[in-house]
Coordinates of C-alpha atoms and ligand atoms in Angstrom, one line a residue:
X287 CA 0.0 0.0 0.0
X288 CA 1.5 3.3 -1.0
X289 CA 1.4 6.4 1.2
X290 CA -1.4 8.0 -0.7
X291 CA -3.4 4.7 -0.5
X292 CA -3.0 4.7 3.3
X293 CA -4.3 8.2 3.5
X294 CA -7.3 7.4 1.4
X295 CA -7.8 4.1 3.2
X296 CA -8.7 2.3 0.0
X297 CA -6.5 -0.4 -1.4
X298 CA -5.2 -0.9 -5.0
X299 CA -5.8 2.6 -6.4
X300 CA -3.5 4.9 -8.3
X301 CA -4.1 8.5 -7.6
X302 CA -3.9 10.7 -10.7
X303 CA -4.7 14.1 -9.4
X304 CA -5.6 15.8 -6.1
X305 CA -7.4 19.2 -6.1
X306 CA -7.7 20.9 -2.8
X307 CA -10.4 23.6 -2.9
X308 CA -13.4 24.0 -0.7
X309 CA -13.6 20.2 -0.9
X310 CA -10.8 17.7 -1.6
X311 CA -11.2 16.2 -5.0
X312 CA -9.2 13.1 -5.9
X313 CA -9.1 11.4 -9.3
X314 CA -8.1 7.7 -9.1
X315 CA -8.1 4.5 -11.1
X316 CA -7.5 0.8 -10.3
X317 CA -3.8 -0.1 -10.0
X318 CA -4.1 -3.7 -11.3
X319 CA -6.1 -5.4 -13.9
X320 CA -7.9 -8.5 -12.4
X321 CA -8.3 -11.8 -14.1
X322 CA -11.8 -12.9 -15.1
X323 CA -14.3 -13.4 -12.2
X324 CA -16.2 -16.1 -14.1
X325 CA -13.4 -18.3 -15.3
X326 CA -10.3 -17.7 -13.1
X327 CA -6.8 -17.0 -14.5
X328 CA -8.0 -15.8 -17.9
X329 CA -6.7 -12.5 -19.3
X330 CA -9.2 -9.7 -19.8
X331 CA -9.3 -6.5 -22.0
X332 CA -10.7 -3.2 -21.1
X333 CA -13.9 -2.6 -23.1
X334 CA -14.9 0.8 -21.8
X335 CA -14.3 3.1 -18.8
X336 CA -16.8 5.3 -16.9
X337 CA -16.4 7.8 -14.2
X338 CA -18.0 7.3 -10.7
X339 CA -18.3 10.1 -8.3
X340 CA -18.1 8.9 -4.7
X341 CA -18.2 10.7 -1.4
X342 CA -15.3 9.5 0.8
X343 CA -14.4 10.4 4.4
X344 CA -13.8 13.9 5.7
X345 CA -10.2 15.0 6.2
X346 CA -9.9 17.8 8.7
X347 CA -12.9 19.9 7.9
X348 CA -13.1 19.1 4.2
X349 CA -15.1 16.5 2.4
X350 CA -13.2 14.1 0.1
X351 CA -14.8 13.4 -3.2
X352 CA -13.4 10.6 -5.2
X353 CA -13.6 10.5 -9.0
X354 CA -13.0 6.9 -9.8
X355 CA -12.6 5.6 -13.3
X356 CA -14.2 2.2 -13.5
X357 CA -13.2 -0.1 -16.3
X358 CA -15.5 -2.5 -17.8
X359 CA -13.7 -5.7 -18.7
X360 CA -14.3 -8.2 -21.5
X361 CA -13.0 -11.8 -20.9
X362 CA -11.5 -13.3 -24.0
X363 CA -12.0 -16.8 -22.6
X364 CA -15.7 -16.9 -21.7
X365 CA -16.8 -13.8 -23.7
X366 CA -18.5 -12.3 -20.6
X367 CA -18.3 -8.7 -19.3
X368 CA -17.9 -7.4 -15.7
X369 CA -17.0 -4.2 -13.9
X370 CA -13.9 -3.7 -11.8
X371 CA -14.6 -4.9 -8.2
X372 CA -13.4 -2.4 -5.5
X373 CA -12.8 -3.2 -1.9
X374 CA -14.8 -1.0 0.4
X375 CA -17.0 0.4 -2.4
X376 CA -20.2 -1.4 -3.2
X377 CA -21.6 -1.4 -6.8
X378 CA -24.0 1.5 -7.6
X379 CA -23.4 3.2 -4.3
X380 CA -22.6 6.9 -4.3
X381 CA -20.5 6.8 -1.1
X382 CA -17.8 4.5 0.1
X383 CA -18.5 2.2 3.0
X384 CA -16.1 4.2 5.2
X385 CA -18.2 7.3 4.6
X386 CA -21.4 5.5 5.4
X387 CA -20.0 4.2 8.6
X388 CA -18.7 7.6 9.5
X389 CA -22.2 9.1 9.1
X390 CA -23.7 6.2 11.1
X391 CA -21.3 6.6 14.0
X392 CA -21.8 10.3 14.1
X393 CA -25.5 10.0 14.1
X394 CA -25.4 7.2 16.7
X395 CA -23.3 9.4 18.9
X396 CA -25.9 12.1 18.8
X397 CA -25.1 14.4 15.9
X398 CA -28.5 15.3 14.4
X399 CA -29.6 14.7 10.8
X400 CA -29.7 18.4 9.8
X401 CA -26.1 19.0 11.1
X402 CA -24.8 15.9 9.3
X403 CA -26.5 16.9 6.1
X404 CA -24.5 20.2 6.3
X405 CA -21.1 18.7 7.1
X406 CA -21.3 15.6 4.9
X407 CA -23.3 17.1 2.1
X408 CA -26.1 14.5 2.1
X409 CA -29.8 14.8 2.7
X410 CA -31.3 14.0 6.1
X411 CA -33.3 11.1 4.5
X412 CA -30.0 9.6 3.5
X413 CA -28.7 9.8 7.0
X414 CA -31.8 8.1 8.2
X415 CA -31.5 5.3 5.6
X416 CA -27.9 4.6 6.4
X417 CA -28.6 4.6 10.1
X418 CA -31.4 2.1 9.7
X419 CA -29.1 0.0 7.5
X420 CA -26.4 -0.2 10.1
X421 CA -28.7 -0.9 12.9
X422 CA -30.3 -3.8 11.1
X423 CA -26.8 -5.1 10.4
X424 CA -26.0 -4.9 14.1
X425 CA -29.1 -6.7 15.1
X426 CA -28.6 -9.4 12.5
X427 CA -25.2 -10.0 14.0
X428 CA -26.9 -10.6 17.3
X429 CA -29.6 -12.9 16.1
X430 CA -27.4 -16.1 16.1
X431 CA -26.1 -15.8 19.6
X432 CA -27.2 -18.3 22.2
X433 CA -29.2 -17.7 25.3
X434 CA -27.3 -16.1 28.2
X435 CA -26.5 -18.2 31.3
X436 CA -27.9 -15.7 33.8
X437 CA -31.1 -14.2 32.5
X438 CA -33.1 -11.3 34.0
X439 CA -36.8 -11.1 33.1
X440 CA -39.1 -8.2 33.8
X441 CA -41.9 -6.3 32.1
X442 CA -42.1 -2.7 31.0
X443 CA -44.7 -0.4 29.5
X444 CA -44.4 0.0 25.8
X445 CA -47.5 2.0 24.5
X446 CA -51.1 2.5 25.4
X447 CA -52.2 0.8 22.3
X448 CA -49.9 -2.3 22.5
X449 CA -49.5 -2.5 26.2
X450 CA -46.5 -4.1 28.0
X451 CA -43.4 -5.7 26.7
X452 CA -41.0 -8.2 28.3
X453 CA -37.3 -7.5 28.7
X454 CA -34.7 -10.2 28.8
X455 CA -31.3 -9.2 30.0
X456 CA -28.0 -11.0 30.0
X457 CA -27.0 -10.2 33.6
X458 CA -23.5 -11.5 33.3
X459 CA -22.5 -9.2 30.5
X460 CA -24.9 -6.3 31.3
X461 CA -26.6 -6.4 27.9
X462 CA -30.2 -6.5 26.8
X463 CA -30.8 -10.0 25.2
X464 CA -34.1 -9.2 23.6
X465 CA -37.4 -7.3 24.1
X466 CA -40.7 -9.1 23.2
X467 CA -44.1 -7.6 23.0
X468 CA -46.6 -8.9 25.6
X469 CA -46.2 -10.2 29.1
X470 CA -48.5 -13.2 29.1
X471 CA -47.6 -16.8 28.3
X472 CA -49.9 -16.7 25.3
X473 CA -48.1 -13.8 23.7
X474 CA -44.6 -15.0 24.5
X475 CA -44.9 -18.7 23.6
X476 CA -44.2 -18.2 19.9
X477 CA -41.0 -16.4 20.6
X478 CA -39.9 -18.7 23.4
X479 CA -40.4 -21.9 21.5
X480 CA -38.3 -20.6 18.6
X481 CA -35.5 -19.5 21.0
X482 CA -32.3 -21.5 20.6
X483 CA -30.1 -22.7 23.5
X484 CA -32.9 -22.4 26.1
X485 CA -31.5 -25.3 28.1
X486 CA -28.2 -23.4 28.6
X487 CA -29.9 -20.9 30.9
X488 CA -28.8 -21.6 34.4
X489 CA -30.4 -18.9 36.5
X490 CA -33.4 -16.6 35.9
X491 CA -33.8 -13.5 38.1
X492 CA -37.4 -12.2 38.3
X493 CA -39.9 -10.4 40.4
X494 CA -42.6 -12.4 42.3
X495 CA -44.8 -12.9 39.2
X496 CA -46.7 -16.2 38.8
X497 CA -46.9 -15.8 35.0
X498 CA -43.1 -15.5 34.6
X499 CA -42.6 -18.4 37.0
X500 CA -44.7 -20.6 34.9
X501 CA -43.0 -19.5 31.7
X502 CA -39.6 -20.2 33.1
X503 CA -40.5 -23.6 34.4
X504 CA -41.9 -24.6 31.0
X505 CA -39.4 -23.0 28.6
X506 CA -36.1 -23.0 30.5
X507 CA -36.0 -26.5 31.9
X508 CA -32.5 -26.3 33.5
X509 CA -33.0 -22.8 35.0
X510 CA -33.2 -22.1 38.7
X511 CA -35.4 -19.1 39.6
X512 CA -34.0 -16.4 41.8
X513 CA -36.3 -13.7 43.4
X514 CA -35.4 -10.1 42.9
X515 CA -34.4 -8.4 46.2
X516 CA -36.1 -5.1 45.6
X517 CA -39.5 -6.7 44.7
X518 CA -39.5 -9.0 47.8
X519 CA -38.9 -6.0 50.1
X520 CA -41.5 -4.0 48.3
X521 CA -44.0 -6.8 48.7
X522 CA -43.3 -7.0 52.5
X523 CA -43.6 -3.2 52.9
X524 CA -46.8 -3.1 50.8
X525 CA -48.5 -5.7 53.0
X526 CA -47.3 -4.0 56.2
X527 CA -48.6 -0.6 55.2
X528 CA -52.0 -2.1 54.2
X529 CA -52.2 -3.8 57.6
X530 CA -51.4 -0.5 59.3
X531 CA -54.2 1.2 57.3
X532 CA -56.7 -1.3 58.8
X533 CA -55.2 -0.9 62.3
X534 CA -55.0 2.9 62.4
X535 CA -56.5 4.8 59.4
X536 CA -55.6 8.2 60.9
X537 CA -52.0 7.5 61.6
X538 CA -51.5 6.1 58.1
X539 CA -52.4 9.4 56.6
X540 CA -49.7 11.2 58.6
X541 CA -46.9 11.6 56.0
X542 CA -44.1 12.1 58.5
X543 CA -45.1 8.9 60.3
X544 CA -45.5 7.1 57.0
X545 CA -41.9 7.9 56.1
X546 CA -40.6 6.6 59.4
X547 CA -42.6 3.4 59.2
X548 CA -41.4 2.7 55.7
X549 CA -37.7 3.1 56.4
X550 CA -35.3 0.3 57.5
X551 CA -34.6 0.6 61.2
X552 CA -30.9 1.2 60.6
X553 CA -31.7 4.3 58.5
X554 CA -33.5 6.1 61.3
X555 CA -31.8 8.8 63.3
X556 CA -31.9 8.7 67.1
X557 CA -34.7 11.3 67.5
X558 CA -36.7 9.7 64.7
X559 CA -36.5 6.4 66.6
X560 CA -37.8 8.1 69.7
X561 CA -40.7 9.6 67.8
X562 CA -41.6 6.3 66.2
X563 CA -41.4 4.6 69.6
X564 CA -43.8 7.1 71.1
X565 CA -46.4 6.4 68.4
X566 CA -46.0 2.6 68.6
X567 CA -46.4 2.7 72.4
X568 CA -50.2 3.2 71.8
X569 CA -50.6 0.1 69.6
X570 CA -48.9 -3.0 71.1
X571 CA -50.1 -5.3 68.3
X572 CA -48.8 -2.9 65.6
X573 CA -45.5 -2.7 67.5
X574 CA -45.0 -6.4 67.4
X575 CA -45.8 -6.4 63.7
X576 CA -43.3 -3.6 63.1
X577 CA -40.5 -5.4 64.9
X578 CA -41.3 -8.6 63.0
X579 CA -41.2 -6.7 59.7
X580 CA -37.9 -5.2 60.5
X581 CA -36.4 -8.5 61.4
X582 CA -37.9 -10.1 58.2
X583 CA -36.4 -7.3 56.0
X584 CA -32.9 -7.6 57.6
X585 CA -33.0 -11.4 56.9
X586 CA -34.3 -10.9 53.4
X587 CA -31.6 -8.4 52.5
X588 CA -28.8 -10.9 53.1
X589 CA -26.6 -11.6 50.1
X590 CA -23.5 -13.4 49.0
X591 CA -23.6 -16.0 51.7
X592 CA -22.5 -19.6 51.5
X593 CA -24.8 -22.6 51.4
X594 CA -24.1 -23.4 55.1
X595 CA -25.0 -19.8 56.1
X596 CA -28.2 -20.0 54.1
X597 CA -29.1 -23.3 55.8
X598 CA -28.8 -21.7 59.2
X599 CA -30.9 -18.7 58.1
X600 CA -33.8 -20.8 56.8
X601 CA -35.3 -21.7 60.2
X602 CA -35.2 -18.1 61.3
X603 CA -37.1 -17.1 58.2
X604 CA -39.6 -19.9 58.6
X605 CA -40.3 -18.8 62.2
X606 CA -41.1 -15.3 61.1
X607 CA -43.3 -16.5 58.3
X608 CA -45.2 -18.6 60.8
X609 CA -45.6 -15.6 63.0
X610 CA -47.1 -13.7 60.0
X611 CA -49.4 -16.6 59.1
X612 CA -51.3 -16.0 62.4
X613 CA -51.7 -12.3 61.9
X614 CA -53.7 -10.0 59.6
X615 CA -51.1 -10.3 56.8
X616 CA -51.8 -13.9 56.1
X617 CA -51.4 -13.5 52.3
X618 CA -47.9 -12.2 52.7
X619 CA -47.0 -15.4 54.6
X620 CA -48.5 -17.5 51.8
X621 CA -46.7 -15.6 49.1
X622 CA -43.4 -15.9 50.9
X623 CA -43.9 -19.5 51.5
X624 CA -44.7 -20.3 47.9
X625 CA -41.5 -18.3 46.8
X626 CA -39.3 -19.7 49.5
X627 CA -36.8 -21.4 47.2
X628 CA -36.2 -18.4 45.0
X629 CA -35.8 -16.2 48.1
X630 CA -33.3 -18.5 49.6
X631 CA -31.3 -18.6 46.3
X632 CA -31.4 -14.8 46.4
X633 CA -29.2 -14.9 49.6
X634 CA -26.6 -16.9 47.8
X635 CA -26.5 -14.7 44.8
X636 CA -25.2 -11.2 44.2
X637 CA -27.0 -10.3 41.0
X638 CA -30.4 -8.6 41.0
X639 CA -32.8 -7.2 38.5
X640 CA -31.4 -3.7 39.2
X641 CA -29.5 -4.0 35.9
X642 CA -32.8 -4.7 34.1
X643 CA -34.5 -1.7 35.8
X644 CA -31.6 0.4 34.7
X645 CA -32.1 -0.7 31.1
X646 CA -35.7 0.2 31.4
X647 CA -34.8 3.8 32.2
X648 CA -32.5 3.9 29.2
X649 CA -35.3 2.5 27.0
X650 CA -37.7 5.1 28.3
X651 CA -35.2 7.8 27.3
X652 CA -34.8 6.3 23.8
X653 CA -38.6 6.2 23.4
X654 CA -38.9 9.8 24.6
X655 CA -36.2 11.0 22.2
X656 CA -38.0 9.5 19.3
X657 CA -41.4 11.0 20.6
X658 CA -42.6 7.4 21.2
X659 CA -42.6 4.4 18.9
X660 CA -45.6 3.1 17.0
X661 CA -43.9 0.2 15.4
X662 CA -42.6 -2.3 18.0
X663 CA -40.0 -3.8 15.6
X664 CA -38.4 -0.4 15.1
X665 CA -38.3 0.0 18.9
X666 CA -36.7 -3.4 19.3
X667 CA -34.1 -2.6 16.7
X668 CA -33.2 0.6 18.5
X669 CA -33.0 -1.0 21.9
X670 CA -30.9 -3.8 20.8
X671 CA -28.5 -1.5 18.8
X672 CA -28.0 0.6 21.9
X673 CA -28.2 -1.8 24.8
X674 CA -27.6 -5.2 23.4
X675 CA -24.6 -4.9 21.1
X676 CA -21.0 -5.4 22.2
X677 CA -18.2 -3.7 20.4
X678 CA -17.8 -1.7 17.1
X679 CA -17.9 -2.6 13.4
X680 CA -14.8 -3.8 11.8
X681 CA -13.5 -1.2 9.4
X682 CA -13.9 -2.2 5.8
Ligands
LIG961 ZN1 -13.9 -15.5 -18.3

């Protein structure tokens, strides 16, 4: 590769003339004559030559325009015709692949279409078309990958017309695996039955949803379910506050008190503890419940412990659940009991669906920036291109 070739970034070209004006104009032609593409090793003759005008990358602040003379060859062996094939320039395109990639990366990085149409001298519709093309390429690269070992499942709101969508996240690599429209088994079964490598999934992290539990048991035969810490604590607090409402409807409306009751005990300041104690003095039953709840939460928040530690904790949890079973929050005890295994696994495990919820925020931002999506497939492409793809394109 000569020096001028390495500046242009295109192989096997002879530069004839360079004109540096407002834009950089480069006249070039192929360096070598290929042999026939239909019957190898046969000599060819040039039948005609035509000039192609191509936009190439920007150098400094100037656009490079390439005038390429393209020979049309005639094979003396098979009597067929073909045009000179170039590396990095596709037939009939009016820009090189480098240039298209440059526009895509700039637009992906946040440069708007109108700005790009000024700097790169292309229309905004072209920017959009190239952007879509690259995003589709990205997603097609993703389509053949197998299921992740540690999967996070959660639902999120898509649109009022189409309802909810399910997010599947690769929790090991912090990437969105896929988004699927719908959150019921009926709407997901088509997608899930087509999914390859389902038996490779080892763990699935999810909130305490019965539907998702059924789906996982049916479609991911080797997966163990892990409860999501945040949702478990939220469930406990929800039941506790509801019980409090029945116990003392007036106190529940006091917002200062509500804030104290909701917090973990270790997040309370000294005077806040005194205030809360003063209130709880009046209701002995409520007080017992409050203490049980705090104990339960501190047990539930355990993480990263060994199997032995978990085995020791289980009886303590069971004792608390039994205590709740004989109180007004019976349903809580039932739910916890039916999710006992996923909750115990949660102690052993460090990952939670926090990553999934973080991606939901990112997806909301994407949706907002596009003023909402009507077409779910376009939304999916965008989400996967931004949150599911690992690395950059190889340069052509
Ligand atoms: Zn030939």
